[in-house]
């Protein structure tokens, strides 16, 4: 498709269809680049995002082609009922609900693996949501203004697959239901956004989904505040969640819910599947708190649907009430029976996570009056649901027309919003990054990071984020913006409070809302331990969150071992699809940001120093992009006597040691090893040019665990690091006592060369 | 001290004084063994615990020698006021409180680092607790029946150091206050139980302390239920906590508080320092929930002390009320002014985490009428506090006498309780561990783990634990016991609900309550990500928690990548002072438990399979104790053609590949590498006997990240593993698609040898 000024947004989105391979097993170092795409009319001034994920495709910003897609200009003026669309009589509703139940039962049965209990209990709320309430376009799961749905209780994914199937999503065909939980299917054991269009985020680890949903609702509120006009609510959707008892018990959900209440996310509506059963049995054994009271305390509106099994009108009324409360998120506690319909297993843990078994499936069929064969969708149900394809298409077309109007009146805002919707970076954005010379003043990389963030905020409309109550230590405030708060949602400094785990999961939600949103979040590096589950989901679900992690070593000094990361760098180097970057000075910090911004489908962790570091000769943004590179060398013929390798704050020590060694006549190369992942991706020739195989005299220095360094330094090298916990004392003292000194590097170098 | 039947418990405890080095910087592989001790009268039938921590000393079970220790038989019948001991008039109370404030101010000022704000605001509640309410013996910080105090807001540690100093603890002398936050001081930047006797647990990372306190209170309730008799409440103490806004925001605190409410821990009394300030400013920016309402929802009794700055009687009354509520934990919300007394910095974030500065210190001295020089404790304050040494001594003596009575009547219970207090394992306990032959049926190591746990429960009175709602998947139920619940606290199966982080932190509290308590906890291995912060504290604070982590690889199959650990093994191998064990079959599982039980000051993680594994020839408990060992070999002269190395479920694959290779005439050694840490600790000769330097043809196979394996296989070896995320499909299919097969091992072996 050629770049053209007459292209509509919808057409432009189509240009980025999802054609790339899903579910590849290729290794994470064997990555695919997004084929470049031509953008909107401003395409000549935009840069395609570089994707470096193993499943590379910006499916968020891609329309799936389909005959039913209405073109702008042929918009059918559908009267879209935004509250509740009661198209079917109760008998048909029940038939539809039982269809959902049996699709789940049958798929789990065929796989002989999975969780039938939740879909059977939650089918009524699922039906009401997808058939009556939610606005979406099955033929373009990435339509920007769709309502978002998150199944936080991800094990119940057959509920969502059944709903996507009925609604007409191409991603879940009958054969997909039949290959539930099988190799390369679109219907994996838990919802995975990178496998199944129509799934917004990756859930399963409990509590993540509700926190992701808070991020999605935050993004909506933020973008609405920035782009809506009195005459055009161009951003306007709800975020729905289903969460279970398990999600409720997890601390991360409380953290996120506290923030949702604080921010007054009125368009967040969460259904709490209150079925009183968890894996170990009745929730009585471990979960007797009053969830209602807790959520009221957290500032939510709480509604109780007492009969979630057949009280369809109750469910509908609750949603209506929830929508009417615009200044608070709503929790609809829906009391259900897990495994509803199964005569012998309903209301027991045995229906939670195993197939019912042929006998009980039969009994359930009899009990619910379901004469059909497995995977059958009755014609009337099919017909009833068939309206969603044209309706969705019309909804999108209607919105496209609205956007065209908006664009005419608000050209600048429209262009900016488009860039957020499509994930396009303005050409030359990276020129905003600061550069430094060895004469620039020494500074902590956390401060240099703040310079980068503030420079980027001016050119990247989608950059927003904040810290877990450490903004003034992490140096993450965007000075040109105020705080994102309930009454100032257009601002971009997010105050997460001391809630690292919720922060990470919320950022995943923001990242998955729109590809042009670039969330960053910050805390002390050691506290990645609190949020590791969310960081892993960033990596797995391809959310390009930027983790700004300061106080990255014993160099933080007096706070002591509880605050000093040791094993953290190694632990992230071992994690797939994440970039672990530890810059040494200003240029490397800028380079780390360049890499992090470009990697929209791979999260980045920037480990930054609390202490001042010199600006080193030889460092560069270009070097950073290669992961490992030479910053100084007095050898010739690619044959140094010794190679000194450092990262972050220790690169300076390596450089200092090199100077001394050179004075003594040694040929010394100093290599900055800021990112192992990026170095791994370079050509063999490049790697050989940095770390020649013939040179086994290699010394590494890093204020962290030496675990893994054998890969870089080889069996004959020497790794200087810390394989014990830290200590409380001034930083310089600890460095000395722990032997992280130029003297130690020099001694090791002499021993080896 | 010779073993003697006439020794009292108190004397026996003295035999284990803390004489070993604290705060050592020796590497974690350079470990010290506890010098053996002679135990109680039953010493000939007990085994000393093997400690393998870098700071090895069972200080929990050690009395510090001192002239004031009352011997049993010379018990002074002190009338100990257990509610509130109002010995001083208000003027003296205020003087004492200001002493606490200025000790904190002066120490932070001298270090030019630290957090004066909390001690200044919380000095009143601190004073009331340590001077009027708590029962402890300063000369034996490990006296079993002491009240426990946890400063969950650990950054305010100068509060606790000042209180320990005033109360007469030897650990915090004036010179210790003056070396606050300095190298090797007893007063590190956050409270560290392994550095400072009198500090119960290690806090600083927010939210951990309150969860530890739940564990301490659980332990008290459990032991009281097991050992108290109608005529003797031999176990009877309170657990007090101070937590701040930061702790309240963390999800882990909500998890633990929900359980505390569920369990009805009536002797847990938490002070919430409600000062409205966190690092980023007013809590209004991120924390506007109603904490009161949330805690009521969680089943706590909530009291509000409106004037925490000078309302001493309010504080006293609140404690009295809290003690009267015996079926619920109590949260006393104490509204305070952070930095109280500082005219220009009080009630602002600037007083939270920095020294006041000389000028403001002067202004504060004037404001509070404090004419004294730095670190001065006025004579009348000193005199007032001086009663705690004799009082504490008398309290312990009184309890010792009570115990002597108890012992006469309840010999068996007394012996068991003693073993828990002292951390003694019954001689021959390890014989209870099951052993297996290659003919034993194949089984999942999670099932074999359950056999071990149930075997150990019969011989280890201190073993208790449970799962985060996965007991039936983790296989962790102790069949001979019921559930630890509000009304059955004597039972040993703990139901943590889906609260991994709280579970880990609670287990840390249990472990630190008494050295003979051996807590274990369980979830899927991948969800260590949720609890990593607590696991790290286990390692740092020397809590010998046993982490039973099942579903340890892609071998779990259909649940998919959200549930399949990849980088986790590597991430724990990089963590100091923790044992990462991945047993391959029954004998190795038993060996892993032997090691885990013996390591009381180093936590262990057992990674266990969901899938069935063969019982392999050559595996053994003794082998496990060495970390890496040969299970089969057809080579001679320590010169195999190739060494195949496997762990856990992949050892079977290595063994299978070896058989094939041997058929082709190769000399093949198969090595099980269950624990890298234990192998590291072996002699060079032993290591050479397993992995001879001359043999570079080495192939490793492990269903996890290959990160770090270069250390074992060398630059020329080949690591077969998984450096990408997993997939949802039947386990066998994933193994095949990911190339974790005997064929792959054979191919690699042939390429190398």
PDB file of N, CA and C in Angstrom, chain A residues 25-26 28 181 189-190 192 205-206 250-251 255 258 262 278-280 284-286 288-290 297-298 469 471 485 499-500 530 536 559 561 564 567 574 723-724 728, chain B residues 25-26 28 181 189-190 192 205-206 208 250-251 255 258 262 278-280 284-286 288-290 297-298 469 471 485 499-500 530 536 559 561 564 567 574 723-724 728:
ATOM      1  N   UNK A  25       8.939 -21.317  17.892  1.00  0.00           N
ATOM      2  CA  UNK A  25       9.797 -21.842  18.953  1.00  0.00           C
ATOM      3  C   UNK A  25      11.230 -21.393  18.758  1.00  0.00           C
ATOM      4  N   UNK A  26      11.429 -20.506  17.807  1.00  0.00           N
ATOM      5  CA  UNK A  26      12.802 -20.074  17.610  1.00  0.00           C
ATOM      6  C   UNK A  26      13.341 -19.437  18.872  1.00  0.00           C
ATOM      7  N   UNK A  28      15.141 -16.998  21.554  1.00  0.00           N
ATOM      8  CA  UNK A  28      14.919 -15.573  21.739  1.00  0.00           C
ATOM      9  C   UNK A  28      16.034 -14.743  21.125  1.00  0.00           C
ATOM     10  N   UNK A 181      -5.131 -26.074  24.102  1.00  0.00           N
ATOM     11  CA  UNK A 181      -3.949 -26.522  24.875  1.00  0.00           C
ATOM     12  C   UNK A 181      -3.014 -27.427  24.088  1.00  0.00           C
ATOM     13  N   UNK A 189      -3.245 -22.701  27.121  1.00  0.00           N
ATOM     14  CA  UNK A 189      -3.800 -23.018  28.435  1.00  0.00           C
ATOM     15  C   UNK A 189      -4.174 -21.825  29.292  1.00  0.00           C
ATOM     16  N   UNK A 190      -3.616 -20.694  28.995  1.00  0.00           N
ATOM     17  CA  UNK A 190      -4.018 -19.435  29.626  1.00  0.00           C
ATOM     18  C   UNK A 190      -4.040 -18.374  28.537  1.00  0.00           C
ATOM     19  N   UNK A 192      -3.169 -15.630  26.088  1.00  0.00           N
ATOM     20  CA  UNK A 192      -1.890 -15.031  25.700  1.00  0.00           C
ATOM     21  C   UNK A 192      -2.151 -14.051  24.565  1.00  0.00           C
ATOM     22  N   UNK A 205      -1.085 -16.101  35.814  1.00  0.00           N
ATOM     23  CA  UNK A 205      -0.543 -15.785  37.139  1.00  0.00           C
ATOM     24  C   UNK A 205      -1.533 -14.846  37.841  1.00  0.00           C
ATOM     25  N   UNK A 206      -2.070 -15.275  38.945  1.00  0.00           N
ATOM     26  CA  UNK A 206      -3.243 -14.589  39.496  1.00  0.00           C
ATOM     27  C   UNK A 206      -2.945 -13.166  39.964  1.00  0.00           C
ATOM     28  N   UNK A 250      -4.258 -12.314  46.094  1.00  0.00           N
ATOM     29  CA  UNK A 250      -2.921 -11.829  45.738  1.00  0.00           C
ATOM     30  C   UNK A 250      -2.739 -10.357  46.110  1.00  0.00           C
ATOM     31  N   UNK A 251      -1.622 -10.041  46.689  1.00  0.00           N
ATOM     32  CA  UNK A 251      -1.328  -8.666  47.074  1.00  0.00           C
ATOM     33  C   UNK A 251      -1.333  -7.691  45.916  1.00  0.00           C
ATOM     34  N   UNK A 255      -2.923  -3.820  45.600  1.00  0.00           N
ATOM     35  CA  UNK A 255      -2.142  -2.638  45.230  1.00  0.00           C
ATOM     36  C   UNK A 255      -2.807  -1.904  44.060  1.00  0.00           C
ATOM     37  N   UNK A 258      -6.199  -0.365  44.967  1.00  0.00           N
ATOM     38  CA  UNK A 258      -6.046   0.848  45.769  1.00  0.00           C
ATOM     39  C   UNK A 258      -5.778   2.046  44.854  1.00  0.00           C
ATOM     40  N   UNK A 262      -8.018   5.344  44.061  1.00  0.00           N
ATOM     41  CA  UNK A 262      -7.391   6.660  44.220  1.00  0.00           C
ATOM     42  C   UNK A 262      -7.558   7.499  42.953  1.00  0.00           C
ATOM     43  N   UNK A 278     -11.634 -22.494  45.931  1.00  0.00           N
ATOM     44  CA  UNK A 278     -10.331 -22.367  45.292  1.00  0.00           C
ATOM     45  C   UNK A 278      -9.728 -23.767  45.241  1.00  0.00           C
ATOM     46  N   UNK A 279      -8.519 -23.878  44.735  1.00  0.00           N
ATOM     47  CA  UNK A 279      -7.989 -25.216  44.455  1.00  0.00           C
ATOM     48  C   UNK A 279      -8.002 -26.106  45.688  1.00  0.00           C
ATOM     49  N   UNK A 280      -7.667 -25.524  46.811  1.00  0.00           N
ATOM     50  CA  UNK A 280      -7.586 -26.342  48.014  1.00  0.00           C
ATOM     51  C   UNK A 280      -8.929 -26.604  48.682  1.00  0.00           C
ATOM     52  N   UNK A 284     -13.363 -20.884  52.763  1.00  0.00           N
ATOM     53  CA  UNK A 284     -13.393 -20.799  54.219  1.00  0.00           C
ATOM     54  C   UNK A 284     -12.046 -21.148  54.863  1.00  0.00           C
ATOM     55  N   UNK A 285     -11.270 -21.969  54.198  1.00  0.00           N
ATOM     56  CA  UNK A 285     -10.030 -22.407  54.852  1.00  0.00           C
ATOM     57  C   UNK A 285      -8.933 -21.347  54.837  1.00  0.00           C
ATOM     58  N   UNK A 286      -9.065 -20.335  53.979  1.00  0.00           N
ATOM     59  CA  UNK A 286      -7.962 -19.356  53.928  1.00  0.00           C
ATOM     60  C   UNK A 286      -8.403 -17.953  53.543  1.00  0.00           C
ATOM     61  N   UNK A 288     -11.445 -15.516  54.468  1.00  0.00           N
ATOM     62  CA  UNK A 288     -12.724 -15.195  55.109  1.00  0.00           C
ATOM     63  C   UNK A 288     -12.901 -13.699  55.302  1.00  0.00           C
ATOM     64  N   UNK A 289     -12.029 -12.913  54.710  1.00  0.00           N
ATOM     65  CA  UNK A 289     -12.168 -11.463  54.825  1.00  0.00           C
ATOM     66  C   UNK A 289     -13.437 -10.996  54.125  1.00  0.00           C
ATOM     67  N   UNK A 290     -13.856  -9.780  54.437  1.00  0.00           N
ATOM     68  CA  UNK A 290     -14.968  -9.171  53.711  1.00  0.00           C
ATOM     69  C   UNK A 290     -14.397  -8.375  52.539  1.00  0.00           C
ATOM     70  N   UNK A 297     -13.283   0.365  51.300  1.00  0.00           N
ATOM     71  CA  UNK A 297     -12.142   1.086  51.867  1.00  0.00           C
ATOM     72  C   UNK A 297     -11.191   1.587  50.795  1.00  0.00           C
ATOM     73  N   UNK A 298     -11.098   0.826  49.708  1.00  0.00           N
ATOM     74  CA  UNK A 298     -10.191   1.219  48.628  1.00  0.00           C
ATOM     75  C   UNK A 298     -10.814   2.258  47.702  1.00  0.00           C
ATOM     76  N   UNK A 469       6.991   5.586  44.696  1.00  0.00           N
ATOM     77  CA  UNK A 469       7.281   6.469  45.830  1.00  0.00           C
ATOM     78  C   UNK A 469       8.763   6.788  45.979  1.00  0.00           C
ATOM     79  N   UNK A 471      10.338   8.846  43.405  1.00  0.00           N
ATOM     80  CA  UNK A 471      10.598   9.723  42.258  1.00  0.00           C
ATOM     81  C   UNK A 471      11.840  10.583  42.486  1.00  0.00           C
ATOM     82  N   UNK A 485      -3.526  12.421  38.051  1.00  0.00           N
ATOM     83  CA  UNK A 485      -4.355  12.213  39.234  1.00  0.00           C
ATOM     84  C   UNK A 485      -5.816  12.171  38.796  1.00  0.00           C
ATOM     85  N   UNK A 499       4.200   0.464  45.672  1.00  0.00           N
ATOM     86  CA  UNK A 499       3.466  -0.690  45.129  1.00  0.00           C
ATOM     87  C   UNK A 499       4.176  -1.158  43.865  1.00  0.00           C
ATOM     88  N   UNK A 500       5.339  -1.729  44.031  1.00  0.00           N
ATOM     89  CA  UNK A 500       6.160  -2.102  42.871  1.00  0.00           C
ATOM     90  C   UNK A 500       5.448  -3.101  41.976  1.00  0.00           C
ATOM     91  N   UNK A 530      10.192  -7.493  44.116  1.00  0.00           N
ATOM     92  CA  UNK A 530       8.776  -7.336  44.442  1.00  0.00           C
ATOM     93  C   UNK A 530       7.899  -7.435  43.191  1.00  0.00           C
ATOM     94  N   UNK A 536       8.250 -10.339  34.278  1.00  0.00           N
ATOM     95  CA  UNK A 536       8.261 -11.525  33.418  1.00  0.00           C
ATOM     96  C   UNK A 536       7.101 -11.486  32.419  1.00  0.00           C
ATOM     97  N   UNK A 559      22.427   2.097  53.105  1.00  0.00           N
ATOM     98  CA  UNK A 559      21.157   1.396  53.299  1.00  0.00           C
ATOM     99  C   UNK A 559      21.348  -0.105  53.526  1.00  0.00           C
ATOM    100  N   UNK A 561      22.499  -4.321  53.032  1.00  0.00           N
ATOM    101  CA  UNK A 561      22.250  -5.487  52.164  1.00  0.00           C
ATOM    102  C   UNK A 561      20.797  -5.674  51.743  1.00  0.00           C
ATOM    103  N   UNK A 564      20.767  -3.602  48.613  1.00  0.00           N
ATOM    104  CA  UNK A 564      21.843  -3.719  47.623  1.00  0.00           C
ATOM    105  C   UNK A 564      21.639  -4.937  46.738  1.00  0.00           C
ATOM    106  N   UNK A 567      22.405 -10.397  42.958  1.00  0.00           N
ATOM    107  CA  UNK A 567      22.131 -11.421  41.947  1.00  0.00           C
ATOM    108  C   UNK A 567      21.185 -10.920  40.864  1.00  0.00           C
ATOM    109  N   UNK A 574      19.234 -13.999  32.583  1.00  0.00           N
ATOM    110  CA  UNK A 574      18.749 -15.358  32.327  1.00  0.00           C
ATOM    111  C   UNK A 574      17.311 -15.371  31.812  1.00  0.00           C
ATOM    112  N   UNK A 723      29.862 -12.301  45.418  1.00  0.00           N
ATOM    113  CA  UNK A 723      29.054 -13.508  45.561  1.00  0.00           C
ATOM    114  C   UNK A 723      28.598 -13.707  47.002  1.00  0.00           C
ATOM    115  N   UNK A 724      28.310 -12.630  47.633  1.00  0.00           N
ATOM    116  CA  UNK A 724      27.766 -12.632  48.988  1.00  0.00           C
ATOM    117  C   UNK A 724      26.844 -11.426  49.077  1.00  0.00           C
ATOM    118  N   UNK A 728      26.154  -2.547  55.173  1.00  0.00           N
ATOM    119  CA  UNK A 728      25.799  -1.153  55.429  1.00  0.00           C
ATOM    120  C   UNK A 728      27.049  -0.362  55.806  1.00  0.00           C
TER     121      UNK A 728
ATOM    122  N   UNK B  25      32.733 -10.688  55.880  1.00  0.00           N
ATOM    123  CA  UNK B  25      32.639 -10.452  54.443  1.00  0.00           C
ATOM    124  C   UNK B  25      33.108 -11.660  53.665  1.00  0.00           C
ATOM    125  N   UNK B  26      33.345 -12.739  54.378  1.00  0.00           N
ATOM    126  CA  UNK B  26      33.796 -13.918  53.648  1.00  0.00           C
ATOM    127  C   UNK B  26      32.733 -14.335  52.647  1.00  0.00           C
ATOM    128  N   UNK B  28      30.160 -16.455  50.347  1.00  0.00           N
ATOM    129  CA  UNK B  28      29.137 -17.382  50.786  1.00  0.00           C
ATOM    130  C   UNK B  28      29.567 -18.827  50.608  1.00  0.00           C
ATOM    131  N   UNK B 181      25.443   2.872  60.739  1.00  0.00           N
ATOM    132  CA  UNK B 181      25.609   2.763  59.273  1.00  0.00           C
ATOM    133  C   UNK B 181      27.069   2.721  58.823  1.00  0.00           C
ATOM    134  N   UNK B 189      22.115   0.085  58.451  1.00  0.00           N
ATOM    135  CA  UNK B 189      21.116   1.025  57.936  1.00  0.00           C
ATOM    136  C   UNK B 189      19.682   0.573  58.015  1.00  0.00           C
ATOM    137  N   UNK B 190      19.477  -0.699  58.152  1.00  0.00           N
ATOM    138  CA  UNK B 190      18.150  -1.261  58.404  1.00  0.00           C
ATOM    139  C   UNK B 190      18.327  -2.388  59.402  1.00  0.00           C
ATOM    140  N   UNK B 192      18.873  -5.714  61.119  1.00  0.00           N
ATOM    141  CA  UNK B 192      19.343  -7.003  60.621  1.00  0.00           C
ATOM    142  C   UNK B 192      19.511  -7.945  61.804  1.00  0.00           C
ATOM    143  N   UNK B 205      12.979  -3.674  53.380  1.00  0.00           N
ATOM    144  CA  UNK B 205      12.063  -3.852  52.250  1.00  0.00           C
ATOM    145  C   UNK B 205      10.627  -3.823  52.800  1.00  0.00           C
ATOM    146  N   UNK B 206       9.863  -2.863  52.361  1.00  0.00           N
ATOM    147  CA  UNK B 206       8.607  -2.572  53.047  1.00  0.00           C
ATOM    148  C   UNK B 206       7.583  -3.701  52.954  1.00  0.00           C
ATOM    149  N   UNK B 208       7.585  -6.441  54.529  1.00  0.00           N
ATOM    150  CA  UNK B 208       8.100  -7.730  55.003  1.00  0.00           C
ATOM    151  C   UNK B 208       7.872  -7.887  56.512  1.00  0.00           C
ATOM    152  N   UNK B 250       2.153  -1.829  50.299  1.00  0.00           N
ATOM    153  CA  UNK B 250       2.663  -3.055  49.700  1.00  0.00           C
ATOM    154  C   UNK B 250       1.633  -4.178  49.767  1.00  0.00           C
ATOM    155  N   UNK B 251       1.498  -4.890  48.679  1.00  0.00           N
ATOM    156  CA  UNK B 251       0.555  -6.008  48.624  1.00  0.00           C
ATOM    157  C   UNK B 251       0.834  -7.095  49.644  1.00  0.00           C
ATOM    158  N   UNK B 255      -1.757  -9.264  52.121  1.00  0.00           N
ATOM    159  CA  UNK B 255      -1.844 -10.733  52.141  1.00  0.00           C
ATOM    160  C   UNK B 255      -1.693 -11.267  53.568  1.00  0.00           C
ATOM    161  N   UNK B 258      -4.560 -10.267  55.865  1.00  0.00           N
ATOM    162  CA  UNK B 258      -5.768 -11.051  55.613  1.00  0.00           C
ATOM    163  C   UNK B 258      -5.683 -12.398  56.336  1.00  0.00           C
ATOM    164  N   UNK B 262      -7.871 -13.909  59.415  1.00  0.00           N
ATOM    165  CA  UNK B 262      -8.481 -15.233  59.250  1.00  0.00           C
ATOM    166  C   UNK B 262      -8.109 -16.153  60.408  1.00  0.00           C
ATOM    167  N   UNK B 278       5.055  10.165  52.739  1.00  0.00           N
ATOM    168  CA  UNK B 278       5.972   9.150  52.240  1.00  0.00           C
ATOM    169  C   UNK B 278       7.048   9.877  51.443  1.00  0.00           C
ATOM    170  N   UNK B 279       7.961   9.116  50.858  1.00  0.00           N
ATOM    171  CA  UNK B 279       9.136   9.766  50.263  1.00  0.00           C
ATOM    172  C   UNK B 279       8.744  10.820  49.233  1.00  0.00           C
ATOM    173  N   UNK B 280       7.741  10.515  48.454  1.00  0.00           N
ATOM    174  CA  UNK B 280       7.367  11.456  47.402  1.00  0.00           C
ATOM    175  C   UNK B 280       6.483  12.602  47.886  1.00  0.00           C
ATOM    176  N   UNK B 284      -1.480  11.894  50.161  1.00  0.00           N
ATOM    177  CA  UNK B 284      -2.591  12.272  49.286  1.00  0.00           C
ATOM    178  C   UNK B 284      -2.314  11.958  47.821  1.00  0.00           C
ATOM    179  N   UNK B 285      -1.057  11.966  47.432  1.00  0.00           N
ATOM    180  CA  UNK B 285      -0.774  11.776  46.002  1.00  0.00           C
ATOM    181  C   UNK B 285      -0.919  10.334  45.542  1.00  0.00           C
ATOM    182  N   UNK B 286      -0.919   9.394  46.470  1.00  0.00           N
ATOM    183  CA  UNK B 286      -0.995   8.005  46.007  1.00  0.00           C
ATOM    184  C   UNK B 286      -1.694   7.051  46.964  1.00  0.00           C
ATOM    185  N   UNK B 288      -4.954   7.163  49.292  1.00  0.00           N
ATOM    186  CA  UNK B 288      -6.116   7.828  49.898  1.00  0.00           C
ATOM    187  C   UNK B 288      -7.176   6.835  50.340  1.00  0.00           C
ATOM    188  N   UNK B 289      -6.832   5.570  50.313  1.00  0.00           N
ATOM    189  CA  UNK B 289      -7.793   4.557  50.762  1.00  0.00           C
ATOM    190  C   UNK B 289      -8.066   4.710  52.258  1.00  0.00           C
ATOM    191  N   UNK B 290      -9.141   4.084  52.706  1.00  0.00           N
ATOM    192  CA  UNK B 290      -9.416   4.027  54.142  1.00  0.00           C
ATOM    193  C   UNK B 290      -8.786   2.756  54.695  1.00  0.00           C
ATOM    194  N   UNK B 297     -12.382  -4.965  57.209  1.00  0.00           N
ATOM    195  CA  UNK B 297     -12.740  -5.999  56.231  1.00  0.00           C
ATOM    196  C   UNK B 297     -11.878  -7.241  56.372  1.00  0.00           C
ATOM    197  N   UNK B 298     -10.630  -7.037  56.770  1.00  0.00           N
ATOM    198  CA  UNK B 298      -9.703  -8.166  56.912  1.00  0.00           C
ATOM    199  C   UNK B 298      -9.873  -8.899  58.246  1.00  0.00           C
ATOM    200  N   UNK B 469      -2.480 -22.388  48.278  1.00  0.00           N
ATOM    201  CA  UNK B 469      -3.691 -22.901  47.618  1.00  0.00           C
ATOM    202  C   UNK B 469      -3.378 -23.943  46.550  1.00  0.00           C
ATOM    203  N   UNK B 471      -2.056 -27.169  47.631  1.00  0.00           N
ATOM    204  CA  UNK B 471      -1.620 -28.327  48.413  1.00  0.00           C
ATOM    205  C   UNK B 471      -1.778 -29.631  47.633  1.00  0.00           C
ATOM    206  N   UNK B 485      -5.746 -23.645  62.021  1.00  0.00           N
ATOM    207  CA  UNK B 485      -6.814 -22.678  61.818  1.00  0.00           C
ATOM    208  C   UNK B 485      -7.059 -21.954  63.138  1.00  0.00           C
ATOM    209  N   UNK B 499      -1.405 -16.571  48.189  1.00  0.00           N
ATOM    210  CA  UNK B 499      -0.650 -15.438  48.717  1.00  0.00           C
ATOM    211  C   UNK B 499       0.805 -15.860  48.873  1.00  0.00           C
ATOM    212  N   UNK B 500       1.494 -16.006  47.759  1.00  0.00           N
ATOM    213  CA  UNK B 500       2.851 -16.535  47.788  1.00  0.00           C
ATOM    214  C   UNK B 500       3.792 -15.627  48.578  1.00  0.00           C
ATOM    215  N   UNK B 530       6.624 -14.305  42.541  1.00  0.00           N
ATOM    216  CA  UNK B 530       5.739 -13.517  43.406  1.00  0.00           C
ATOM    217  C   UNK B 530       6.345 -13.310  44.795  1.00  0.00           C
ATOM    218  N   UNK B 536      14.555 -13.871  49.273  1.00  0.00           N
ATOM    219  CA  UNK B 536      15.849 -13.202  49.462  1.00  0.00           C
ATOM    220  C   UNK B 536      16.090 -12.878  50.938  1.00  0.00           C
ATOM    221  N   UNK B 559      -0.404 -25.979  30.838  1.00  0.00           N
ATOM    222  CA  UNK B 559      -0.657 -24.662  31.434  1.00  0.00           C
ATOM    223  C   UNK B 559       0.103 -23.556  30.713  1.00  0.00           C
ATOM    224  N   UNK B 561       3.318 -21.101  28.994  1.00  0.00           N
ATOM    225  CA  UNK B 561       4.503 -20.317  29.372  1.00  0.00           C
ATOM    226  C   UNK B 561       4.334 -19.464  30.623  1.00  0.00           C
ATOM    227  N   UNK B 564       5.407 -21.965  33.219  1.00  0.00           N
ATOM    228  CA  UNK B 564       6.608 -22.773  33.037  1.00  0.00           C
ATOM    229  C   UNK B 564       7.866 -21.978  33.387  1.00  0.00           C
ATOM    230  N   UNK B 567      13.999 -19.310  33.622  1.00  0.00           N
ATOM    231  CA  UNK B 567      15.186 -18.652  34.152  1.00  0.00           C
ATOM    232  C   UNK B 567      15.309 -18.821  35.665  1.00  0.00           C
ATOM    233  N   UNK B 574      22.233 -17.776  41.383  1.00  0.00           N
ATOM    234  CA  UNK B 574      22.992 -16.522  41.494  1.00  0.00           C
ATOM    235  C   UNK B 574      22.793 -15.843  42.844  1.00  0.00           C
ATOM    236  N   UNK B 723      16.266 -21.347  26.141  1.00  0.00           N
ATOM    237  CA  UNK B 723      16.517 -19.916  26.295  1.00  0.00           C
ATOM    238  C   UNK B 723      15.418 -19.086  25.649  1.00  0.00           C
ATOM    239  N   UNK B 724      14.240 -19.566  25.777  1.00  0.00           N
ATOM    240  CA  UNK B 724      13.048 -18.854  25.313  1.00  0.00           C
ATOM    241  C   UNK B 724      11.926 -19.237  26.273  1.00  0.00           C
ATOM    242  N   UNK B 728       2.230 -23.902  25.513  1.00  0.00           N
ATOM    243  CA  UNK B 728       1.117 -24.698  26.014  1.00  0.00           C
ATOM    244  C   UNK B 728       0.900 -25.906  25.120  1.00  0.00           C
TER     245      UNK B 728
END
